Amino acid sequence: MLSTIQPSRCLSRFPVHLPTCGRTKSRFLRVVSSAQPVTTAPLADQSQILSIRDSLLSRHLSAVQVADSYLGRLKQTEPQIGSFLHLSEPDKVLKQAQEIDDKIKRNEEVGPLAGVLVAVKDNICTADMPSTGGSHILDGYRPPFDATAVKRLKDLGAIVVGKTNLDEFGMGSSTEASAFKVTANPWDLSRVPGGSSGGSAAAVSARQCVVSLGSDTGGSVRQPASFCGVAGLKPTYGRVSRFGLMAYASSLDVIGCFGSSVADTGILLHAISGHDALDATSSKREVPDFTSQFLSASSLKSRPLEGLRVGLIRETVDGGVDSGVKSAIQGAAAHLEQLGSIVTEVSLPSFSLGLPAYYILASSESSSNLSRYDGVR
């Protein structure tokens, strides 16, 4: 079963046996019933979310079967990786999956995320589930409400499978600063998954869930996504409601998305975006369909970036930059040129001021936000 919900690459370095995954099209994409047409866009062969939806509506697999596969995967891998601080009861997950199957049997409409198992970083509030922020200060705290992003996912049929590990209150870059445990990188258990959203990145990378939510203040989604080989996105500030996110640095915090593909990350972002009356900083701008401009790889030319101009910031490869980082940047620039883009070196003199400015803002705001937990104020 698990081999049918694997993307096209294998985590060959992970020491636990993994199901075989090749580049053949998933069984989720077989022809669907004409009585229940579903969207089989060019993204379907890249998206676990669309594959699961096609499979459910075609009656090829049930939501219970999909959930059971991921639960089995969790049981197999979680002891070694440690992605989660709290897991939903398997019976509860399967009950929610059964409700989706019952709706499909009655030919009732189900949400676009029906049957999709989602992991949520533990600094994002979830009703009736622990939300600790990775800190013993909040050990045992169970919010009476869902964060807006979580509520929107549930409303669309997603199933929350658990709460993921993080550096305490989101302060760290390796997920070693959690008060509860250390999370390992699924590709190599001796290495870190990055942070602070390391648990969410590791969970998607190890295929313990379909997609996950993290939070990003200064790289806490993007960096662990890079470490774990998944797609991670920090949305523009205000695009996603921060209601229910434990505040670290309020002017920088954003709830972000992890997926095994850009397609899944885009679908997840679309699901959680939009104005929220409970968050005055959320944007009122219309939410576009982020996947509408995605193209299938098979439809692209050999030089799909023909004519695109890309600026390479000189200060990112100047003195003081690690040679490995510099080599990676230059390699990426060369690859973009092979795809047809025009790479031009540009100068951004204020680039070096970004980090000190970040630390001034983040430290000041976090000291104010976290004062509520110190037992004095």
Short mmCIF file of C-alpha atoms in Angstrom, two decimals:
data_model
loop_
_atom_site.label_atom_id
_atom_site.label_comp_id
_atom_site.label_asym_id
_atom_site.label_seq_id
_atom_site.Cartn_x
_atom_site.Cartn_y
_atom_site.Cartn_z
CA MET A 1 0.00 0.00 0.00
CA LEU A 2 2.70 2.49 0.94
CA SER A 3 4.38 2.14 -2.42
CA THR A 4 1.27 3.63 -3.99
CA ILE A 5 1.60 6.84 -2.02
CA GLN A 6 5.31 7.39 -2.47
CA PRO A 7 6.62 10.19 -4.67
CA SER A 8 9.11 9.28 -7.33
CA ARG A 9 12.26 9.30 -5.23
CA CYS A 10 13.33 6.90 -2.50
CA LEU A 11 14.95 7.78 0.79
CA SER A 12 17.62 5.22 0.14
CA ARG A 13 19.85 6.33 3.00
CA PHE A 14 17.22 5.82 5.67
CA PRO A 15 18.19 2.65 7.56
CA VAL A 16 14.63 1.33 7.94
CA HIS A 17 13.29 -0.72 5.02
CA LEU A 18 11.23 1.43 2.67
CA PRO A 19 8.73 0.29 0.07
CA THR A 20 10.04 0.31 -3.47
CA CYS A 21 9.35 3.52 -5.33
CA GLY A 22 10.14 4.06 -8.95
CA ARG A 23 9.25 6.52 -11.65
CA THR A 24 6.17 4.70 -12.82
CA LYS A 25 2.88 6.50 -12.42
CA SER A 26 1.11 5.86 -9.12
CA ARG A 27 -1.87 3.54 -9.04
CA PHE A 28 -3.76 6.55 -7.70
CA LEU A 29 -3.91 7.84 -11.27
CA ARG A 30 -5.81 5.05 -12.95
CA VAL A 31 -8.90 5.91 -14.98
CA VAL A 32 -11.69 7.14 -12.73
CA SER A 33 -15.40 6.41 -12.87
CA SER A 34 -17.32 8.52 -15.35
CA ALA A 35 -20.04 8.88 -12.72
CA GLN A 36 -17.68 10.89 -10.54
CA PRO A 37 -15.37 13.00 -12.68
CA VAL A 38 -12.37 14.41 -10.88
CA THR A 39 -9.60 16.78 -11.76
CA THR A 40 -6.66 15.03 -13.39
CA ALA A 41 -4.63 18.11 -14.21
CA PRO A 42 -1.01 17.94 -15.35
CA LEU A 43 -0.08 18.24 -11.67
CA ALA A 44 -1.68 14.92 -10.78
CA ASP A 45 1.49 12.93 -11.40
CA GLN A 46 3.40 15.29 -9.09
CA SER A 47 0.85 15.76 -6.31
CA GLN A 48 0.09 13.32 -3.52
CA ILE A 49 -2.99 15.38 -2.64
CA LEU A 50 -4.48 15.11 -6.13
CA SER A 51 -3.50 11.46 -6.37
CA ILE A 52 -5.28 10.65 -3.12
CA ARG A 53 -8.37 12.57 -4.22
CA ASP A 54 -8.49 10.79 -7.57
CA SER A 55 -8.08 7.46 -5.83
CA LEU A 56 -10.88 8.10 -3.33
CA LEU A 57 -13.40 9.39 -5.86
CA SER A 58 -12.66 6.57 -8.26
CA ARG A 59 -13.26 4.12 -5.40
CA HIS A 60 -9.84 2.62 -6.15
CA LEU A 61 -8.77 3.12 -2.54
CA SER A 62 -10.65 4.15 0.56
CA ALA A 63 -9.70 6.91 2.97
CA VAL A 64 -9.35 4.23 5.65
CA GLN A 65 -6.82 2.36 3.52
CA VAL A 66 -4.82 5.53 2.89
CA ALA A 67 -4.88 6.49 6.58
CA ASP A 68 -3.96 2.96 7.64
CA SER A 69 -0.94 3.03 5.32
CA TYR A 70 0.38 6.24 6.82
CA LEU A 71 -0.27 5.03 10.36
CA GLY A 72 1.71 1.90 9.57
CA ARG A 73 4.47 4.05 8.17
CA LEU A 74 4.48 6.14 11.34
CA LYS A 75 4.72 3.06 13.53
CA GLN A 76 7.68 1.85 11.48
CA THR A 77 9.68 5.08 11.31
CA GLU A 78 8.78 7.33 14.23
CA PRO A 79 10.88 5.59 16.89
CA GLN A 80 14.04 6.36 14.89
CA ILE A 81 13.16 9.82 13.59
CA GLY A 82 11.19 11.43 16.41
CA SER A 83 9.22 13.86 14.23
CA PHE A 84 6.24 14.08 16.58
CA LEU A 85 5.59 15.26 20.11
CA HIS A 86 2.00 14.03 20.02
CA LEU A 87 0.17 11.60 17.73
CA SER A 88 -3.56 11.37 17.30
CA GLU A 89 -5.10 8.12 18.45
CA PRO A 90 -5.13 5.72 15.48
CA ASP A 91 -8.80 4.91 16.12
CA LYS A 92 -9.65 8.61 15.92
CA VAL A 93 -7.79 9.01 12.62
CA LEU A 94 -9.46 5.93 11.16
CA LYS A 95 -12.87 7.11 12.36
CA GLN A 96 -12.43 10.41 10.52
CA ALA A 97 -11.30 8.51 7.44
CA GLN A 98 -14.35 6.24 7.68
CA GLU A 99 -16.63 9.28 7.78
CA ILE A 100 -15.08 10.43 4.50
CA ASP A 101 -15.64 6.99 2.96
CA ASP A 102 -19.26 7.03 4.11
CA LYS A 103 -19.82 10.39 2.44
CA ILE A 104 -18.34 9.12 -0.80
CA LYS A 105 -20.55 6.01 -0.67
CA ARG A 106 -23.58 8.29 -0.30
CA ASN A 107 -22.31 10.32 -3.28
CA GLU A 108 -21.97 13.37 -1.05
CA GLU A 109 -19.41 16.03 -1.81
CA VAL A 110 -16.12 15.82 0.09
CA GLY A 111 -13.55 18.56 0.51
CA PRO A 112 -10.49 18.87 -1.75
CA LEU A 113 -8.26 17.69 1.10
CA ALA A 114 -10.43 14.73 2.07
CA GLY A 115 -8.31 11.90 3.43
CA VAL A 116 -5.09 13.95 3.40
CA LEU A 117 -3.09 13.40 6.59
CA VAL A 118 -1.55 16.65 7.85
CA ALA A 119 1.03 17.18 10.59
CA VAL A 120 1.03 20.46 12.51
CA LYS A 121 3.97 22.13 14.22
CA ASP A 122 3.42 22.18 17.97
CA ASN A 123 3.45 25.97 18.26
CA ILE A 124 0.23 26.11 16.21
CA CYS A 125 -2.87 25.60 18.35
CA THR A 126 -5.10 22.57 17.86
CA ALA A 127 -8.31 21.92 19.79
CA ASP A 128 -8.22 18.93 22.12
CA MET A 129 -4.58 18.18 21.28
CA PRO A 130 -1.45 19.31 23.15
CA SER A 131 0.18 22.51 21.93
CA THR A 132 3.40 23.00 23.85
CA GLY A 133 5.64 25.09 21.60
CA GLY A 134 8.34 22.52 22.38
CA SER A 135 8.55 23.84 25.96
CA HIS A 136 7.89 22.32 29.37
CA ILE A 137 6.32 25.67 30.30
CA LEU A 138 3.27 24.62 28.28
CA ASP A 139 3.53 20.90 28.95
CA GLY A 140 0.00 19.49 28.91
CA TYR A 141 -1.65 22.64 27.53
CA ARG A 142 -4.62 21.82 25.27
CA PRO A 143 -6.14 24.85 23.53
CA PRO A 144 -9.94 25.03 23.35
CA PHE A 145 -9.71 26.21 19.73
CA ASP A 146 -7.99 25.54 16.43
CA ALA A 147 -5.65 28.02 14.77
CA THR A 148 -7.36 29.48 11.70
CA ALA A 149 -4.98 27.63 9.36
CA VAL A 150 -5.78 24.33 11.08
CA LYS A 151 -9.53 25.00 11.04
CA ARG A 152 -9.43 25.71 7.31
CA LEU A 153 -7.64 22.43 6.65
CA LYS A 154 -10.15 20.48 8.72
CA ASP A 155 -13.05 22.21 6.97
CA LEU A 156 -11.64 20.95 3.65
CA GLY A 157 -11.48 17.37 4.88
CA ALA A 158 -7.88 17.07 6.06
CA ILE A 159 -7.06 14.82 9.01
CA VAL A 160 -4.56 16.08 11.60
CA VAL A 161 -2.32 13.13 12.41
CA GLY A 162 -0.23 14.78 15.11
CA LYS A 163 1.88 17.67 16.43
CA THR A 164 5.51 17.91 15.35
CA ASN A 165 8.67 18.65 17.26
CA LEU A 166 10.42 22.04 17.16
CA ASP A 167 13.09 24.10 18.82
CA GLU A 168 11.53 25.58 21.96
CA PHE A 169 9.10 28.35 20.99
CA GLY A 170 10.58 28.24 17.48
CA MET A 171 14.00 29.49 18.59
CA GLY A 172 16.64 27.39 16.87
CA SER A 173 17.75 25.96 13.57
CA SER A 174 18.31 22.27 14.24
CA THR A 175 15.36 20.96 16.37
CA GLU A 176 17.93 20.02 19.01
CA ALA A 177 16.64 22.75 21.36
CA SER A 178 13.26 21.12 21.97
CA ALA A 179 12.53 20.53 25.65
CA PHE A 180 11.25 17.03 24.86
CA LYS A 181 13.39 15.24 22.27
CA VAL A 182 15.77 15.58 19.34
CA THR A 183 14.48 14.89 15.84
CA ALA A 184 16.71 13.10 13.33
CA ASN A 185 17.06 13.72 9.61
CA PRO A 186 15.27 10.86 7.75
CA TRP A 187 18.05 10.71 5.16
CA ASP A 188 20.76 10.21 7.80
CA LEU A 189 19.83 9.66 11.44
CA SER A 190 23.16 11.06 12.59
CA ARG A 191 22.28 14.48 11.14
CA VAL A 192 19.77 17.15 12.12
CA PRO A 193 16.66 17.99 10.07
CA GLY A 194 17.15 21.72 10.47
CA GLY A 195 14.77 23.92 12.40
CA SER A 196 12.87 25.20 14.01
CA SER A 197 10.21 23.33 12.01
CA GLY A 198 12.42 20.24 11.82
CA GLY A 199 9.67 17.87 12.93
CA SER A 200 7.29 19.02 10.20
CA ALA A 201 9.98 18.78 7.52
CA ALA A 202 11.13 15.34 8.68
CA ALA A 203 7.56 14.02 8.81
CA VAL A 204 6.95 14.89 5.15
CA SER A 205 10.39 13.71 4.09
CA ALA A 206 9.88 10.33 5.79
CA ARG A 207 6.35 10.04 4.30
CA GLN A 208 4.77 9.97 7.75
CA CYS A 209 2.13 12.39 6.48
CA VAL A 210 1.15 13.94 3.16
CA VAL A 211 1.85 17.60 3.99
CA SER A 212 2.56 19.61 7.12
CA LEU A 213 2.39 23.07 8.62
CA GLY A 214 5.38 24.86 10.10
CA SER A 215 6.17 28.43 11.07
CA ASP A 216 8.89 30.66 9.68
CA THR A 217 10.34 33.76 11.35
CA GLY A 218 13.85 33.83 9.91
CA GLY A 219 14.08 30.60 7.91
CA SER A 220 12.37 28.01 10.12
CA VAL A 221 10.46 26.46 7.19
CA ARG A 222 12.84 27.08 4.32
CA GLN A 223 16.01 25.79 6.02
CA PRO A 224 14.63 22.44 7.26
CA ALA A 225 12.92 21.92 3.90
CA SER A 226 16.37 22.20 2.32
CA PHE A 227 17.94 19.87 4.89
CA CYS A 228 15.23 17.22 4.42
CA GLY A 229 14.82 17.46 0.66
CA VAL A 230 11.20 18.60 0.56
CA ALA A 231 9.39 21.69 -0.75
CA GLY A 232 8.99 24.39 1.89
CA LEU A 233 7.46 27.84 1.57
CA LYS A 234 7.27 30.93 3.77
CA PRO A 235 4.25 32.85 2.42
CA THR A 236 4.21 36.62 2.18
CA TYR A 237 3.42 38.19 5.56
CA GLY A 238 -0.34 38.56 5.93
CA ARG A 239 -1.24 35.95 3.32
CA VAL A 240 -1.99 33.37 6.04
CA SER A 241 -3.70 34.17 9.34
CA ARG A 242 -1.45 34.03 12.39
CA PHE A 243 -4.38 33.46 14.75
CA GLY A 244 -3.48 30.46 16.89
CA LEU A 245 0.26 30.67 16.19
CA MET A 246 2.31 31.17 19.34
CA ALA A 247 4.00 34.52 18.81
CA TYR A 248 7.78 34.66 18.56
CA ALA A 249 8.44 37.84 16.59
CA SER A 250 5.04 39.16 15.54
CA SER A 251 6.21 41.27 12.60
CA LEU A 252 8.12 38.34 11.07
CA ASP A 253 6.16 35.18 11.98
CA VAL A 254 4.31 33.35 9.22
CA ILE A 255 2.65 29.92 9.11
CA GLY A 256 4.29 28.03 6.24
CA CYS A 257 3.84 24.86 4.22
CA PHE A 258 5.73 21.63 3.59
CA GLY A 259 5.04 19.11 0.84
CA SER A 260 6.86 16.44 -1.10
CA SER A 261 6.36 18.54 -4.25
CA VAL A 262 5.84 22.17 -5.23
CA ALA A 263 2.34 21.18 -6.36
CA ASP A 264 1.33 19.93 -2.90
CA THR A 265 2.86 22.96 -1.22
CA GLY A 266 0.88 25.25 -3.53
CA ILE A 267 -2.36 23.38 -2.87
CA LEU A 268 -1.76 23.55 0.89
CA LEU A 269 -1.00 27.28 0.73
CA HIS A 270 -4.21 27.92 -1.21
CA ALA A 271 -6.16 26.03 1.46
CA ILE A 272 -4.92 28.11 4.41
CA SER A 273 -4.68 31.54 2.76
CA GLY A 274 -7.12 34.43 3.02
CA HIS A 275 -8.28 37.20 5.30
CA ASP A 276 -9.21 36.34 8.86
CA ALA A 277 -11.24 38.68 11.08
CA LEU A 278 -9.34 37.23 14.06
CA ASP A 279 -6.00 38.52 12.71
CA ALA A 280 -5.84 42.22 11.95
CA THR A 281 -2.56 41.75 10.05
CA SER A 282 -4.02 39.25 7.57
CA SER A 283 -4.34 40.52 4.02
CA LYS A 284 -7.72 41.27 2.44
CA ARG A 285 -6.35 40.72 -1.06
CA GLU A 286 -8.04 38.05 -3.12
CA VAL A 287 -6.42 34.61 -2.91
CA PRO A 288 -5.37 33.42 -6.38
CA ASP A 289 -5.19 29.77 -7.40
CA PHE A 290 -1.49 29.22 -6.79
CA THR A 291 -1.46 26.05 -8.87
CA SER A 292 -3.09 27.52 -11.97
CA GLN A 293 0.23 28.45 -13.57
CA PHE A 294 2.02 25.20 -12.75
CA LEU A 295 3.02 23.17 -15.76
CA SER A 296 3.70 19.49 -16.19
CA ALA A 297 7.38 18.72 -16.71
CA SER A 298 6.47 16.85 -19.90
CA SER A 299 5.06 20.05 -21.42
CA LEU A 300 8.22 22.09 -20.95
CA LYS A 301 10.79 22.85 -23.62
CA SER A 302 14.43 21.90 -23.21
CA ARG A 303 15.13 25.54 -22.22
CA PRO A 304 11.95 26.48 -20.31
CA LEU A 305 13.46 29.64 -18.75
CA GLU A 306 14.39 31.20 -22.08
CA GLY A 307 14.71 34.98 -21.67
CA LEU A 308 14.15 35.06 -17.91
CA ARG A 309 16.51 37.50 -16.16
CA VAL A 310 17.95 36.40 -12.82
CA GLY A 311 20.00 38.61 -10.52
CA LEU A 312 22.92 37.05 -8.66
CA ILE A 313 23.64 39.21 -5.61
CA ARG A 314 27.38 39.82 -5.49
CA GLU A 315 27.41 40.09 -1.71
CA THR A 316 26.17 36.48 -1.37
CA VAL A 317 29.37 35.13 -2.91
CA ASP A 318 31.85 37.67 -1.56
CA GLY A 319 34.44 37.07 1.12
CA GLY A 320 33.23 35.48 4.35
CA VAL A 321 30.88 33.08 2.58
CA ASP A 322 31.66 29.40 3.12
CA SER A 323 33.22 27.84 0.04
CA GLY A 324 30.58 25.12 -0.07
CA VAL A 325 27.77 27.68 0.00
CA LYS A 326 29.46 29.76 -2.66
CA SER A 327 29.92 26.71 -4.86
CA ALA A 328 26.25 25.76 -4.46
CA ILE A 329 25.07 29.26 -5.43
CA GLN A 330 27.30 29.35 -8.47
CA GLY A 331 26.17 25.86 -9.45
CA ALA A 332 22.53 26.93 -9.21
CA ALA A 333 23.26 29.97 -11.38
CA ALA A 334 24.95 27.79 -14.00
CA HIS A 335 21.95 25.44 -14.02
CA LEU A 336 19.56 28.36 -14.54
CA GLU A 337 21.66 29.46 -17.52
CA GLN A 338 21.44 25.95 -18.98
CA LEU A 339 17.66 26.23 -18.73
CA GLY A 340 17.76 29.43 -20.77
CA SER A 341 17.78 32.24 -18.22
CA ILE A 342 20.14 35.21 -18.28
CA VAL A 343 22.06 35.48 -15.00
CA THR A 344 23.38 38.95 -14.23
CA GLU A 345 25.46 39.95 -11.23
CA VAL A 346 23.92 42.76 -9.20
CA SER A 347 24.94 44.56 -6.03
CA LEU A 348 22.85 44.93 -2.89
CA PRO A 349 25.04 46.91 -0.47
CA SER A 350 22.54 46.61 2.40
CA PHE A 351 22.54 42.79 2.19
CA SER A 352 24.95 42.42 5.11
CA LEU A 353 22.64 44.45 7.35
CA GLY A 354 19.80 41.94 7.06
CA LEU A 355 21.00 39.56 9.74
CA PRO A 356 21.77 42.13 12.47
CA ALA A 357 18.46 43.87 11.73
CA TYR A 358 16.67 40.54 12.06
CA TYR A 359 18.28 39.78 15.42
CA ILE A 360 17.39 43.20 16.82
CA LEU A 361 13.75 42.89 15.77
CA ALA A 362 13.32 39.20 16.57
CA SER A 363 14.99 39.42 19.99
CA SER A 364 13.05 42.51 21.00
CA GLU A 365 9.68 41.16 19.92
CA SER A 366 10.26 37.69 21.34
CA SER A 367 11.27 39.08 24.74
CA SER A 368 7.96 40.93 24.81
CA ASN A 369 5.84 38.07 23.47
CA LEU A 370 7.33 35.38 25.67
CA SER A 371 7.13 37.44 28.87
CA ARG A 372 3.64 36.03 29.37
CA TYR A 373 5.17 32.62 30.15
CA ASP A 374 7.77 33.57 32.74
CA GLY A 375 5.45 33.32 35.77
CA VAL A 376 6.09 36.92 36.80
CA ARG A 377 3.91 39.08 34.53
#
